[in-house]
mmCIF file of C-alpha atoms in Angstrom:
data_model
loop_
_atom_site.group_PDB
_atom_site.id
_atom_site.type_symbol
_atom_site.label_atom_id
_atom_site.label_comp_id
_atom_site.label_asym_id
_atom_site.label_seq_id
_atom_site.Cartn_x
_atom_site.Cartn_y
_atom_site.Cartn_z
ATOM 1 C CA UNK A 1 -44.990 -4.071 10.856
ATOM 2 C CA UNK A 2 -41.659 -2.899 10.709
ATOM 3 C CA UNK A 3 -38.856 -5.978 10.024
ATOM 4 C CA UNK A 4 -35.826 -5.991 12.936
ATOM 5 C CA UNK A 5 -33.346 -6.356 10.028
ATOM 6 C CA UNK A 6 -34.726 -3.808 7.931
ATOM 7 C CA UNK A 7 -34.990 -1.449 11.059
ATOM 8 C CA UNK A 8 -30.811 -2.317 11.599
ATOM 9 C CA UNK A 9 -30.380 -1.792 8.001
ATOM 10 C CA UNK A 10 -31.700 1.959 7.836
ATOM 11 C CA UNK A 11 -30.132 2.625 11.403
ATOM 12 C CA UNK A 12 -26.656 1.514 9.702
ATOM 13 C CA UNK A 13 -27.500 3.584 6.198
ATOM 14 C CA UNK A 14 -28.395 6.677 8.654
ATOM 15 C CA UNK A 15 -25.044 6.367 9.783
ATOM 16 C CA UNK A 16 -23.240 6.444 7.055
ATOM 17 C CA UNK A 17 -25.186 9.341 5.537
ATOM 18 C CA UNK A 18 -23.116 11.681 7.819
ATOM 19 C CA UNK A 19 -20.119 10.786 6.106
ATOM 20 C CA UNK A 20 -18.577 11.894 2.444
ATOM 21 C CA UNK A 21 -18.948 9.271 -0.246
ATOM 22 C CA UNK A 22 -15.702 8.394 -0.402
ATOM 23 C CA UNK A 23 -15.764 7.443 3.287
ATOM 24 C CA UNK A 24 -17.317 4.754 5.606
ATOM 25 C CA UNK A 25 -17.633 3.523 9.176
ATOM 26 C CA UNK A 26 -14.639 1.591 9.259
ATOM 27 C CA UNK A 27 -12.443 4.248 7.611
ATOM 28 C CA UNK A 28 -13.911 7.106 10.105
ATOM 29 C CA UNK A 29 -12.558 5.123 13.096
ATOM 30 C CA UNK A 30 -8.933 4.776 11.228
ATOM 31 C CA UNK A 31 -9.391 8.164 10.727
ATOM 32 C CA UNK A 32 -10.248 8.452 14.804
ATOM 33 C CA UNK A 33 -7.487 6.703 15.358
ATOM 34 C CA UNK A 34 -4.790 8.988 13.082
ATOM 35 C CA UNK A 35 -6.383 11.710 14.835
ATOM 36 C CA UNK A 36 -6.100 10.701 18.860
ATOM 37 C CA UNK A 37 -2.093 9.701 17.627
ATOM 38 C CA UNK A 38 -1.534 13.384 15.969
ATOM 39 C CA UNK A 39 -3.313 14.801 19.028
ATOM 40 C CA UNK A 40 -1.272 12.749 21.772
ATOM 41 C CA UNK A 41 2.333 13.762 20.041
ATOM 42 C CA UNK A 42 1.308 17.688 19.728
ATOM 43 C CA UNK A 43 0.879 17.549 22.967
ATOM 44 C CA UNK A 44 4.253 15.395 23.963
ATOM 45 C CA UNK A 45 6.254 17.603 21.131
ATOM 46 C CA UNK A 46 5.685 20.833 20.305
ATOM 47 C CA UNK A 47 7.176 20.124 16.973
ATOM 48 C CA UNK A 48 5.154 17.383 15.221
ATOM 49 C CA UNK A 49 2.809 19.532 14.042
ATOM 50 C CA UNK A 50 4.418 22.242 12.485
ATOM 51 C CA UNK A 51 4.015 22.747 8.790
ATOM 52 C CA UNK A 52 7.488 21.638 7.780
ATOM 53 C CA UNK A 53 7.558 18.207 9.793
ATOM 54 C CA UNK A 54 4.005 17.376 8.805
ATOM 55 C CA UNK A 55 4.997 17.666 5.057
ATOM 56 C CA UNK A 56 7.831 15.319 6.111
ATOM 57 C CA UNK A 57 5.235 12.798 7.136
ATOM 58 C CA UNK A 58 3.376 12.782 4.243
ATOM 59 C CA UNK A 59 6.589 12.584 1.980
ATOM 60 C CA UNK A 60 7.779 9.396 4.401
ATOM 61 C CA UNK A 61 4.414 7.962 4.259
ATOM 62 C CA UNK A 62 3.884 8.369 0.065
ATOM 63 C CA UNK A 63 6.635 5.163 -0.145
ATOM 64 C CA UNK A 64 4.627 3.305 2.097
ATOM 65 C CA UNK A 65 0.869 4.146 0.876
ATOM 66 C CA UNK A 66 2.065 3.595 -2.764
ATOM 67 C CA UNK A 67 2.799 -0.133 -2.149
ATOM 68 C CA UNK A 68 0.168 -0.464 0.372
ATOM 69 C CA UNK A 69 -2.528 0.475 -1.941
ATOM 70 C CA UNK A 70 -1.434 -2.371 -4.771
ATOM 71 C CA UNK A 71 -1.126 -4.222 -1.603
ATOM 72 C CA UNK A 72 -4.825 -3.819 -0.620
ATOM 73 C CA UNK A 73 -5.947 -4.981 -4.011
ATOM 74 C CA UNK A 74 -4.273 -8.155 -3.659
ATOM 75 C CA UNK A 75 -5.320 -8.641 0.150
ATOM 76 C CA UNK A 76 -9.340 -8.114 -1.268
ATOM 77 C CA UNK A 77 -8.479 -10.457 -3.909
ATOM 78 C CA UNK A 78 -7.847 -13.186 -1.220
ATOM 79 C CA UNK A 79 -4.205 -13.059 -2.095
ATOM 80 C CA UNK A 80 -0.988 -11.932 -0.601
ATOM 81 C CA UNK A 81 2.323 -10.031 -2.134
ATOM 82 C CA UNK A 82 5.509 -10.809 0.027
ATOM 83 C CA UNK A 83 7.497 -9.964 -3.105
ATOM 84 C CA UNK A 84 7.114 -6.299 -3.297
ATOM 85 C CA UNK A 85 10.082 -5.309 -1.504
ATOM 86 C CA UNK A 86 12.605 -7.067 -4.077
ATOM 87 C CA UNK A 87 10.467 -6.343 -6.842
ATOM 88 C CA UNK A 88 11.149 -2.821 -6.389
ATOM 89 C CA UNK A 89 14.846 -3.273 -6.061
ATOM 90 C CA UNK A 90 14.464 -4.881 -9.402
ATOM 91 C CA UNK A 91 12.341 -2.201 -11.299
ATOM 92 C CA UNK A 92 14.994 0.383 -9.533
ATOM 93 C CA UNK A 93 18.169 -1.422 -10.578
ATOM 94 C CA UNK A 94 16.344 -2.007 -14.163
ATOM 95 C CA UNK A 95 15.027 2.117 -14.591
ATOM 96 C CA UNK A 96 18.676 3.062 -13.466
ATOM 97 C CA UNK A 97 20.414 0.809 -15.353
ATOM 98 C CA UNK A 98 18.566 2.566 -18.330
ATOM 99 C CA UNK A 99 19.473 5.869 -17.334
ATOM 100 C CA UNK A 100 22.856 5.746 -17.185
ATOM 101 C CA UNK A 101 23.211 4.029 -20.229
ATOM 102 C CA UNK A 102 21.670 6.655 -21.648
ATOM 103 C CA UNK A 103 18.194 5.990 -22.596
ATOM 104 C CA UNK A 104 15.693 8.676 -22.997
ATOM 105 C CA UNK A 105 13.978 9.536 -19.537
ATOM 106 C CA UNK A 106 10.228 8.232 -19.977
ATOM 107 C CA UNK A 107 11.806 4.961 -21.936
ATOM 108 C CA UNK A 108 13.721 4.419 -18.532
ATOM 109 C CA UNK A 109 11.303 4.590 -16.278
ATOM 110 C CA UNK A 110 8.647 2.737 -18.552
ATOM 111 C CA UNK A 111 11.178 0.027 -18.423
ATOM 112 C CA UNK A 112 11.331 0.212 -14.650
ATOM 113 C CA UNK A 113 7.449 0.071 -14.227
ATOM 114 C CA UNK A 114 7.701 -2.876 -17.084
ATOM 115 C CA UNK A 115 9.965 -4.608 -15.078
ATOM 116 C CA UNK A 116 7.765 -4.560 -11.912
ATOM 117 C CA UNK A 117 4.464 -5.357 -13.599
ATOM 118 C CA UNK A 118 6.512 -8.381 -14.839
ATOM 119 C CA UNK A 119 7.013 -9.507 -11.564
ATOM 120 C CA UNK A 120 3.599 -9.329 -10.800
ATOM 121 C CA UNK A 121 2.594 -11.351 -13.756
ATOM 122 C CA UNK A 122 4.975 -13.973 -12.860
ATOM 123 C CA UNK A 123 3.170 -14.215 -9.624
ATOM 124 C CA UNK A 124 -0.368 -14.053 -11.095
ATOM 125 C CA UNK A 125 0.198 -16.703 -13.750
ATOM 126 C CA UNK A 126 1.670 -18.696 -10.987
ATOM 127 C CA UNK A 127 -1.415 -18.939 -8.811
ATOM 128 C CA UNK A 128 -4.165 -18.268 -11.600
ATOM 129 C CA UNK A 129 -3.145 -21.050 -13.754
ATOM 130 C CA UNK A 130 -0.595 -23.306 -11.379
ATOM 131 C CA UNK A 131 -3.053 -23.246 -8.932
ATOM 132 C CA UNK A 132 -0.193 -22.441 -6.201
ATOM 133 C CA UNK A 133 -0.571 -20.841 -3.107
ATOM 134 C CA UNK A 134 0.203 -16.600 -3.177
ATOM 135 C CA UNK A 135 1.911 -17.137 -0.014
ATOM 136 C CA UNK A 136 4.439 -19.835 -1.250
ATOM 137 C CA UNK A 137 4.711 -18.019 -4.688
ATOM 138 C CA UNK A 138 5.386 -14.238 -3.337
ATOM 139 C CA UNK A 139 7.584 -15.964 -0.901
ATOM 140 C CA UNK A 140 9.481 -17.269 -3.720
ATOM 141 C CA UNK A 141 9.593 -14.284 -5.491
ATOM 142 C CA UNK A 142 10.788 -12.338 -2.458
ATOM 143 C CA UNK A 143 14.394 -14.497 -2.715
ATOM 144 C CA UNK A 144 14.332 -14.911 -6.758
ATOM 145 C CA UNK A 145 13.775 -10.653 -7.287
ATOM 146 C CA UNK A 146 16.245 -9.800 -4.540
ATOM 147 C CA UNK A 147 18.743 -12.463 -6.269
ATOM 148 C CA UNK A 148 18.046 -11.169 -9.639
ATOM 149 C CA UNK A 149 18.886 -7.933 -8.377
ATOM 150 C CA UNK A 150 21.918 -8.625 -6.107
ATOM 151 C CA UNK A 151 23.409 -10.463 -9.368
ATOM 152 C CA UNK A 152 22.740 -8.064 -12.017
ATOM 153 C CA UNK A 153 24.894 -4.942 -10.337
ATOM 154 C CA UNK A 154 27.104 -7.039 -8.174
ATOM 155 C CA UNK A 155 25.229 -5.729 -5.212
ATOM 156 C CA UNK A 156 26.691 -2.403 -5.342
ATOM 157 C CA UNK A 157 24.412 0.453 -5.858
ATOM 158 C CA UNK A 158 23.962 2.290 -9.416
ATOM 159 C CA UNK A 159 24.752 5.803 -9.062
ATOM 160 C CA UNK A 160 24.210 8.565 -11.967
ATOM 161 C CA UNK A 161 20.717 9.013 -12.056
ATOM 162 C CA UNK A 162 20.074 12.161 -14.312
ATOM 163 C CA UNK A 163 19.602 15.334 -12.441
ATOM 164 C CA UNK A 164 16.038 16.688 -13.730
ATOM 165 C CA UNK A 165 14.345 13.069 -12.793
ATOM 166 C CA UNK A 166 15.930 14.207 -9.157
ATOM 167 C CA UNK A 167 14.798 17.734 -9.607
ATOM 168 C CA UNK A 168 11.465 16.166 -10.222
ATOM 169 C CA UNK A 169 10.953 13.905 -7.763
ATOM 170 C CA UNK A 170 11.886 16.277 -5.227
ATOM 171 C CA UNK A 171 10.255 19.444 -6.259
ATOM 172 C CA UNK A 172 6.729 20.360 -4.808
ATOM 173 C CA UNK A 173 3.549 21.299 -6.376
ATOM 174 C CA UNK A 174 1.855 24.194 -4.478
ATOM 175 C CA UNK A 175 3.748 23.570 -1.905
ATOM 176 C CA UNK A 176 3.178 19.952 -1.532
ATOM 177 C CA UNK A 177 5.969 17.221 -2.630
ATOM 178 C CA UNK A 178 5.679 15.941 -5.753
ATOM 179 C CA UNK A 179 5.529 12.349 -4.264
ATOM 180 C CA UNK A 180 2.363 12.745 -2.588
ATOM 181 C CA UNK A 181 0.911 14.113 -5.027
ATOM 182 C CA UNK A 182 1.962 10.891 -7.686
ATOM 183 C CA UNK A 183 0.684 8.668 -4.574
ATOM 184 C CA UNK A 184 -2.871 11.122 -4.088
ATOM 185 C CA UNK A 185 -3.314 10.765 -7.845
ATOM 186 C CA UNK A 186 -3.034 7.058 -7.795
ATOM 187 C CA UNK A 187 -4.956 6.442 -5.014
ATOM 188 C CA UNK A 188 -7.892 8.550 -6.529
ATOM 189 C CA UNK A 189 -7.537 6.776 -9.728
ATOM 190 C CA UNK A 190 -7.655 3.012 -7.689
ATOM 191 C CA UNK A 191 -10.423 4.495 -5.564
ATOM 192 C CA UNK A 192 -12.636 4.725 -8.797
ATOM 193 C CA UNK A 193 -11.465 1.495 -9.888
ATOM 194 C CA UNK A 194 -12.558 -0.453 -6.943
ATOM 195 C CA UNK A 195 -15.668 1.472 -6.042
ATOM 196 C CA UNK A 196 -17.099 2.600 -9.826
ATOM 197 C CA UNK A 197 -16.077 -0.376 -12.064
ATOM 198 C CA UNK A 198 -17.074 -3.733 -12.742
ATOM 199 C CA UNK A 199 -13.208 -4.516 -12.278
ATOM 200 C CA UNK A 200 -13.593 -3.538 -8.702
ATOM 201 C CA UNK A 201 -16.765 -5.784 -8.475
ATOM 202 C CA UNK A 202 -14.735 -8.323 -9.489
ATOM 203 C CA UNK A 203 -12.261 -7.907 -7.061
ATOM 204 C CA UNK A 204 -14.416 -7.988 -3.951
ATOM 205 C CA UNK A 205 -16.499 -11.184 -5.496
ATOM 206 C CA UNK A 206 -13.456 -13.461 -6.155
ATOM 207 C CA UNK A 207 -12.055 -12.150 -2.745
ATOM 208 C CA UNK A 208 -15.451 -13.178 -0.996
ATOM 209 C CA UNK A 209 -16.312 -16.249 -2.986
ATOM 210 C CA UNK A 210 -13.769 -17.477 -5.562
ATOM 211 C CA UNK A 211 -15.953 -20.466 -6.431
ATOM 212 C CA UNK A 212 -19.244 -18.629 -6.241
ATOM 213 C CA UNK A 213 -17.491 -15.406 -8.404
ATOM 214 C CA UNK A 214 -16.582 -18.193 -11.200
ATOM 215 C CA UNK A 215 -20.103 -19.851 -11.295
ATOM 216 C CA UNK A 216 -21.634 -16.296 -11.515
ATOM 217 C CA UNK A 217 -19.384 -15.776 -14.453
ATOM 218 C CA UNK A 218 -16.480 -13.796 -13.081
ATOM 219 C CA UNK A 219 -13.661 -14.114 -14.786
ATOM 220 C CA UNK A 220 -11.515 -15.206 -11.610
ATOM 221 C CA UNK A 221 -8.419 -16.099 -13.182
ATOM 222 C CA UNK A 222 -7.857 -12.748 -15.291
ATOM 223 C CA UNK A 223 -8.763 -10.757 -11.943
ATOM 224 C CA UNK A 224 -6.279 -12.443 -9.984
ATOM 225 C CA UNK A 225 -3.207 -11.911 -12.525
ATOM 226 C CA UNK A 226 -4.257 -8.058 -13.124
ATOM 227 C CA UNK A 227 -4.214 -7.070 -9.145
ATOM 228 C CA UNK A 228 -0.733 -8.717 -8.863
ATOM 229 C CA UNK A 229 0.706 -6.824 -11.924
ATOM 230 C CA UNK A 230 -1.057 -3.672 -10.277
ATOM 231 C CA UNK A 231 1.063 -4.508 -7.096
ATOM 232 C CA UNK A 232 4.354 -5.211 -8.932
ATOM 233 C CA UNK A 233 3.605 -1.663 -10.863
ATOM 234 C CA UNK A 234 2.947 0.329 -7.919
ATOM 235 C CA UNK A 235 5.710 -1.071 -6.110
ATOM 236 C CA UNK A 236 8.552 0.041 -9.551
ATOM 237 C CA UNK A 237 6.797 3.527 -8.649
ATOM 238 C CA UNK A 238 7.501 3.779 -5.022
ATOM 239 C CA UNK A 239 10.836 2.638 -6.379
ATOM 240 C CA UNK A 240 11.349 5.127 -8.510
ATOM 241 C CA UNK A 241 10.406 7.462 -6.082
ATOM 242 C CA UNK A 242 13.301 6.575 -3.439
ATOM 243 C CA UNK A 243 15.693 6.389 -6.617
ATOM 244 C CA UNK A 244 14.620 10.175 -7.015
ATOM 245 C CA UNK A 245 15.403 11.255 -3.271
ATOM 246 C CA UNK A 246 18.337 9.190 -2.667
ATOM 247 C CA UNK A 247 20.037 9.417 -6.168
ATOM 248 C CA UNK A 248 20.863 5.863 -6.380
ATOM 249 C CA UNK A 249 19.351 2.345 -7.077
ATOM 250 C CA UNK A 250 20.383 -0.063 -4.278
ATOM 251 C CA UNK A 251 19.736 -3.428 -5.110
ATOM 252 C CA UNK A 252 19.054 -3.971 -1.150
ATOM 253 C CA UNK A 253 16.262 -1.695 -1.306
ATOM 254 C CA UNK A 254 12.683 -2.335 -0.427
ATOM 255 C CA UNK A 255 13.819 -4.349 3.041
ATOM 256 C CA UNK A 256 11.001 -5.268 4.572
ATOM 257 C CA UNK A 257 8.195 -3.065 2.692
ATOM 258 C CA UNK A 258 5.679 -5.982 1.849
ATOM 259 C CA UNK A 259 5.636 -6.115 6.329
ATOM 260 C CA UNK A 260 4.965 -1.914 6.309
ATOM 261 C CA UNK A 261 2.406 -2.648 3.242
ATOM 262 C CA UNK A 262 0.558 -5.672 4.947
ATOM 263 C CA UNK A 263 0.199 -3.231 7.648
ATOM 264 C CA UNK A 264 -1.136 -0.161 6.485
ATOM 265 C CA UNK A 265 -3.952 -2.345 4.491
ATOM 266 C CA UNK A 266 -4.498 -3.873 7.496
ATOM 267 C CA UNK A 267 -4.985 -0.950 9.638
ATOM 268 C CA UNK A 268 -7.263 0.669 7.310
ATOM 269 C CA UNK A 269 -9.721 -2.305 7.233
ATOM 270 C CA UNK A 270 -8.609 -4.574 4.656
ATOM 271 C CA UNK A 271 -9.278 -8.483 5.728
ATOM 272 C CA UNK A 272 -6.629 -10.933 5.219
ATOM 273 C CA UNK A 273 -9.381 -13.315 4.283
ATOM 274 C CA UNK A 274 -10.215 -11.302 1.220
ATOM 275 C CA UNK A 275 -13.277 -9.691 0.470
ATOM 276 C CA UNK A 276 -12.804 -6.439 2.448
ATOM 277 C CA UNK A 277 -10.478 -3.807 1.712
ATOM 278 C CA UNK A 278 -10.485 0.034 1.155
ATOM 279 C CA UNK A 279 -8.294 2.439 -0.301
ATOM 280 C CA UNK A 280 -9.056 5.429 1.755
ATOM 281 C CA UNK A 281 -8.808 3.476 4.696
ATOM 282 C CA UNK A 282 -5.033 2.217 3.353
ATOM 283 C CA UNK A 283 -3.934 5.775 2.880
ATOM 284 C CA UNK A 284 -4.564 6.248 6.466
ATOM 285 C CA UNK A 285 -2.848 3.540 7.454
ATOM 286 C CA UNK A 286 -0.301 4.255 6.006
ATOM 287 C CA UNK A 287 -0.355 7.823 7.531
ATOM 288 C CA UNK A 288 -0.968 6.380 11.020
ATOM 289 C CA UNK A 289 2.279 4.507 10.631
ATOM 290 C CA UNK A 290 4.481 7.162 9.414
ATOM 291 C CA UNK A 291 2.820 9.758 11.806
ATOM 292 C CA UNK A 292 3.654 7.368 14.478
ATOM 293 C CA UNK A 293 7.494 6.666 13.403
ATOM 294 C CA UNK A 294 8.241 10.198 12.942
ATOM 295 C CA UNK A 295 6.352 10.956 16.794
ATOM 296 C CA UNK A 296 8.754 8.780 18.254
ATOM 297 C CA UNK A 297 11.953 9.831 16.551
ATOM 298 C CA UNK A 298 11.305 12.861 17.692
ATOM 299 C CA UNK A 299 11.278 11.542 21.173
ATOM 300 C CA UNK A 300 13.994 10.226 20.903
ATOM 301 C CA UNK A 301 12.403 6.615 21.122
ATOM 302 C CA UNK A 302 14.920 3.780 19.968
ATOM 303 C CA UNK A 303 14.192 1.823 16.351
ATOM 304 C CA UNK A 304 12.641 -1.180 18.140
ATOM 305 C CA UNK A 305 10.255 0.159 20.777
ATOM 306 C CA UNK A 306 9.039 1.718 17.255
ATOM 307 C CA UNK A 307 8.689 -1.894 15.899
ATOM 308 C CA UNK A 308 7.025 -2.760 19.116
ATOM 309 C CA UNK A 309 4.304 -0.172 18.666
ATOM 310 C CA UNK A 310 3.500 -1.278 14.812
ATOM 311 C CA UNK A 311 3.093 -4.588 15.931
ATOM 312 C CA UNK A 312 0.573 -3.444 18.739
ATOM 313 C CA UNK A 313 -1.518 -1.590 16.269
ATOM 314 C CA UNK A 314 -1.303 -4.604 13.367
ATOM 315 C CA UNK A 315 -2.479 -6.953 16.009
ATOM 316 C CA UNK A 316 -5.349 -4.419 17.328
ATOM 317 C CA UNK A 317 -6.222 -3.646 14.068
ATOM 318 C CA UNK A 318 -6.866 -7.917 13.281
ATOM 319 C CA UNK A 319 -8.941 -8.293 16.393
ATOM 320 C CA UNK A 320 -11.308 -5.129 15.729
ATOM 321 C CA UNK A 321 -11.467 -7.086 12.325
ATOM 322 C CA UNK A 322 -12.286 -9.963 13.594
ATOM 323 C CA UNK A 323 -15.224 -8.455 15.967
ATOM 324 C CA UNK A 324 -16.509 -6.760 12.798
ATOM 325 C CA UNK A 325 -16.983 -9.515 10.654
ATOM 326 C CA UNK A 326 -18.164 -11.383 14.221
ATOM 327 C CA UNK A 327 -20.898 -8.720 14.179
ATOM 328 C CA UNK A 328 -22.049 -9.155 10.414
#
């Protein structure tokens, strides 16, 4: 005789065998959802959909999805990053600092990707050895980076940045702009990590069960430091990113981007109570929100009915979380 679970079990795996590998129930309804917003602003605006404007989604988006998707690491982790915003400013003001005093080009923007990863390992030593909460730490780090920043240039901008880093950053590969293609890469490469590595095992086990993770011989502590110096990384390269298209390092930059990162993970699935998290699923997120900006700019919709929409779709996005993990 046939067990109920069992029966539920190959039901569920049926499911899923519809879908690509890279994909899974959770992500198909983000997906769903990206798809019913495209549809409904096609319809309102002509415009949306055209190649150019759907190119300038993507571009808007790659800031967003590149510090969402260290984000998401730290959110499965059972952590939190409030920090990234300043600690972007910082790895900007650092890489452009270097430039214009000369510096060879990949030295510079090592130095700006060193200065963010330190960052992170500030945080990561701070709750993997302190034993302090991420919240209370990252919060702390949001007002010591931005300070750090602010105090170094004087809080005016650094201008100068060389011309073929610019070039760069705003050329396009076949078509596509070069920073969604840095952000695809990335995302590919962290897709493998979490889904084909021990590291990513790691991840999801200290996220679901810190104390369980350590007895089973999980090195918790190391795991937790690494996926904050991931964040503080990817947040220097969606740094250098904005350096490229605006030409500048503002030490005010990053305003708010650990709010847009929180929810794009959360959108695509990730669980503020750890565990749970996927990149794909970020990615759209991160799409849904930019797709959904850009819809309503074009409708001439003002900046904070757009604020009141986000919020909507972060607070959706908890409860259908919520019912999931209900369900299971």
């Amino acid at each position: 005789m046939t067990n109920t679970s069992d029966t539920k079990a190959n039901e569920a795996e049926g499911r899923r065998s519809f879908l690509p590998a890279f994909i899974n129930l959770r992500d198909a309804g983000t997906l769903f959802g990206l798809a019913l917003i495209l549809i409904v602003f096609a319809v309102l605006n002509p415009v949306f959909m055209t190649a150019p404007n759907v190119l300038n989604i993507l571009q808007q988006s790659s800031i967003n999805a590149c510090i969402a998707l260290g984000m998401t690491f730290v959110i499965i982790s059972g952590g939190i990053d409030l920090s990234v915003g300043p600690a972007a400013a910082i790895s900007a003001v650092a890489g452009a600092a270097l430039m214009t005093a000369g510096v060879p080009l990949p030295v510079a923007l090592l130095g700006a990707m060193g200065t963010g990863m330190l960052c992170g390992l500030f945080n990561g030593c701070l709750i993997a050895f302190a034993g302090l909460q991420p919240f209370i730490v990252t919060l702390g780090g949001l007002s010591l980076y931005r300070a750090l920043a602010l105090i170094f240039t004087g809080g005016n901008p650094i201008f100068g940045i060389p011309t073929e880093f610019r070039a760069f950053i705003n050329g396009d590969l076949l078509g596509v702009p070069v920073p969604v293609v840095i952000v695809g890469l990335i995302a590919l490469l962290l897709w493998i990590v979490l889904n084909r590595t021990p590291f990513g095992e790691y991840i999801l086990a200290v996220g679901g069960n810190q104390e369980a993770a350590r007895i089973a011989g999980v090195p918790v502590a190391r795991t937790r430091i690494t996926v904050y110096v991931m964040s503080g990384g990817l947040a220097a390269v969606a740094a250098l990113i904005l350096m490229g298209r605006l030409g500048a390092a503002d030490p005010t930059m990053g305003n708010l981007w650990e709010l847009d990162a929180i929810a794009a993970a959360a959108i695509g699935g990730a669980s503020l109570m750890g565990g749970k998290g996927s990149v794909v699923g970020t990615l759209l997120g991160a799409v849904i929100l930019g797709s959904l900006r850009n819809g309503l700019t074009l409708m001439n919709v003002q900046a904070f009915y757009q604020l009141l929409a986000t919020g909507i779709i972060i607070i959706v996005a908890m409860l259908i979380d919520r019912a999931t993990r209900g369900r299971a």
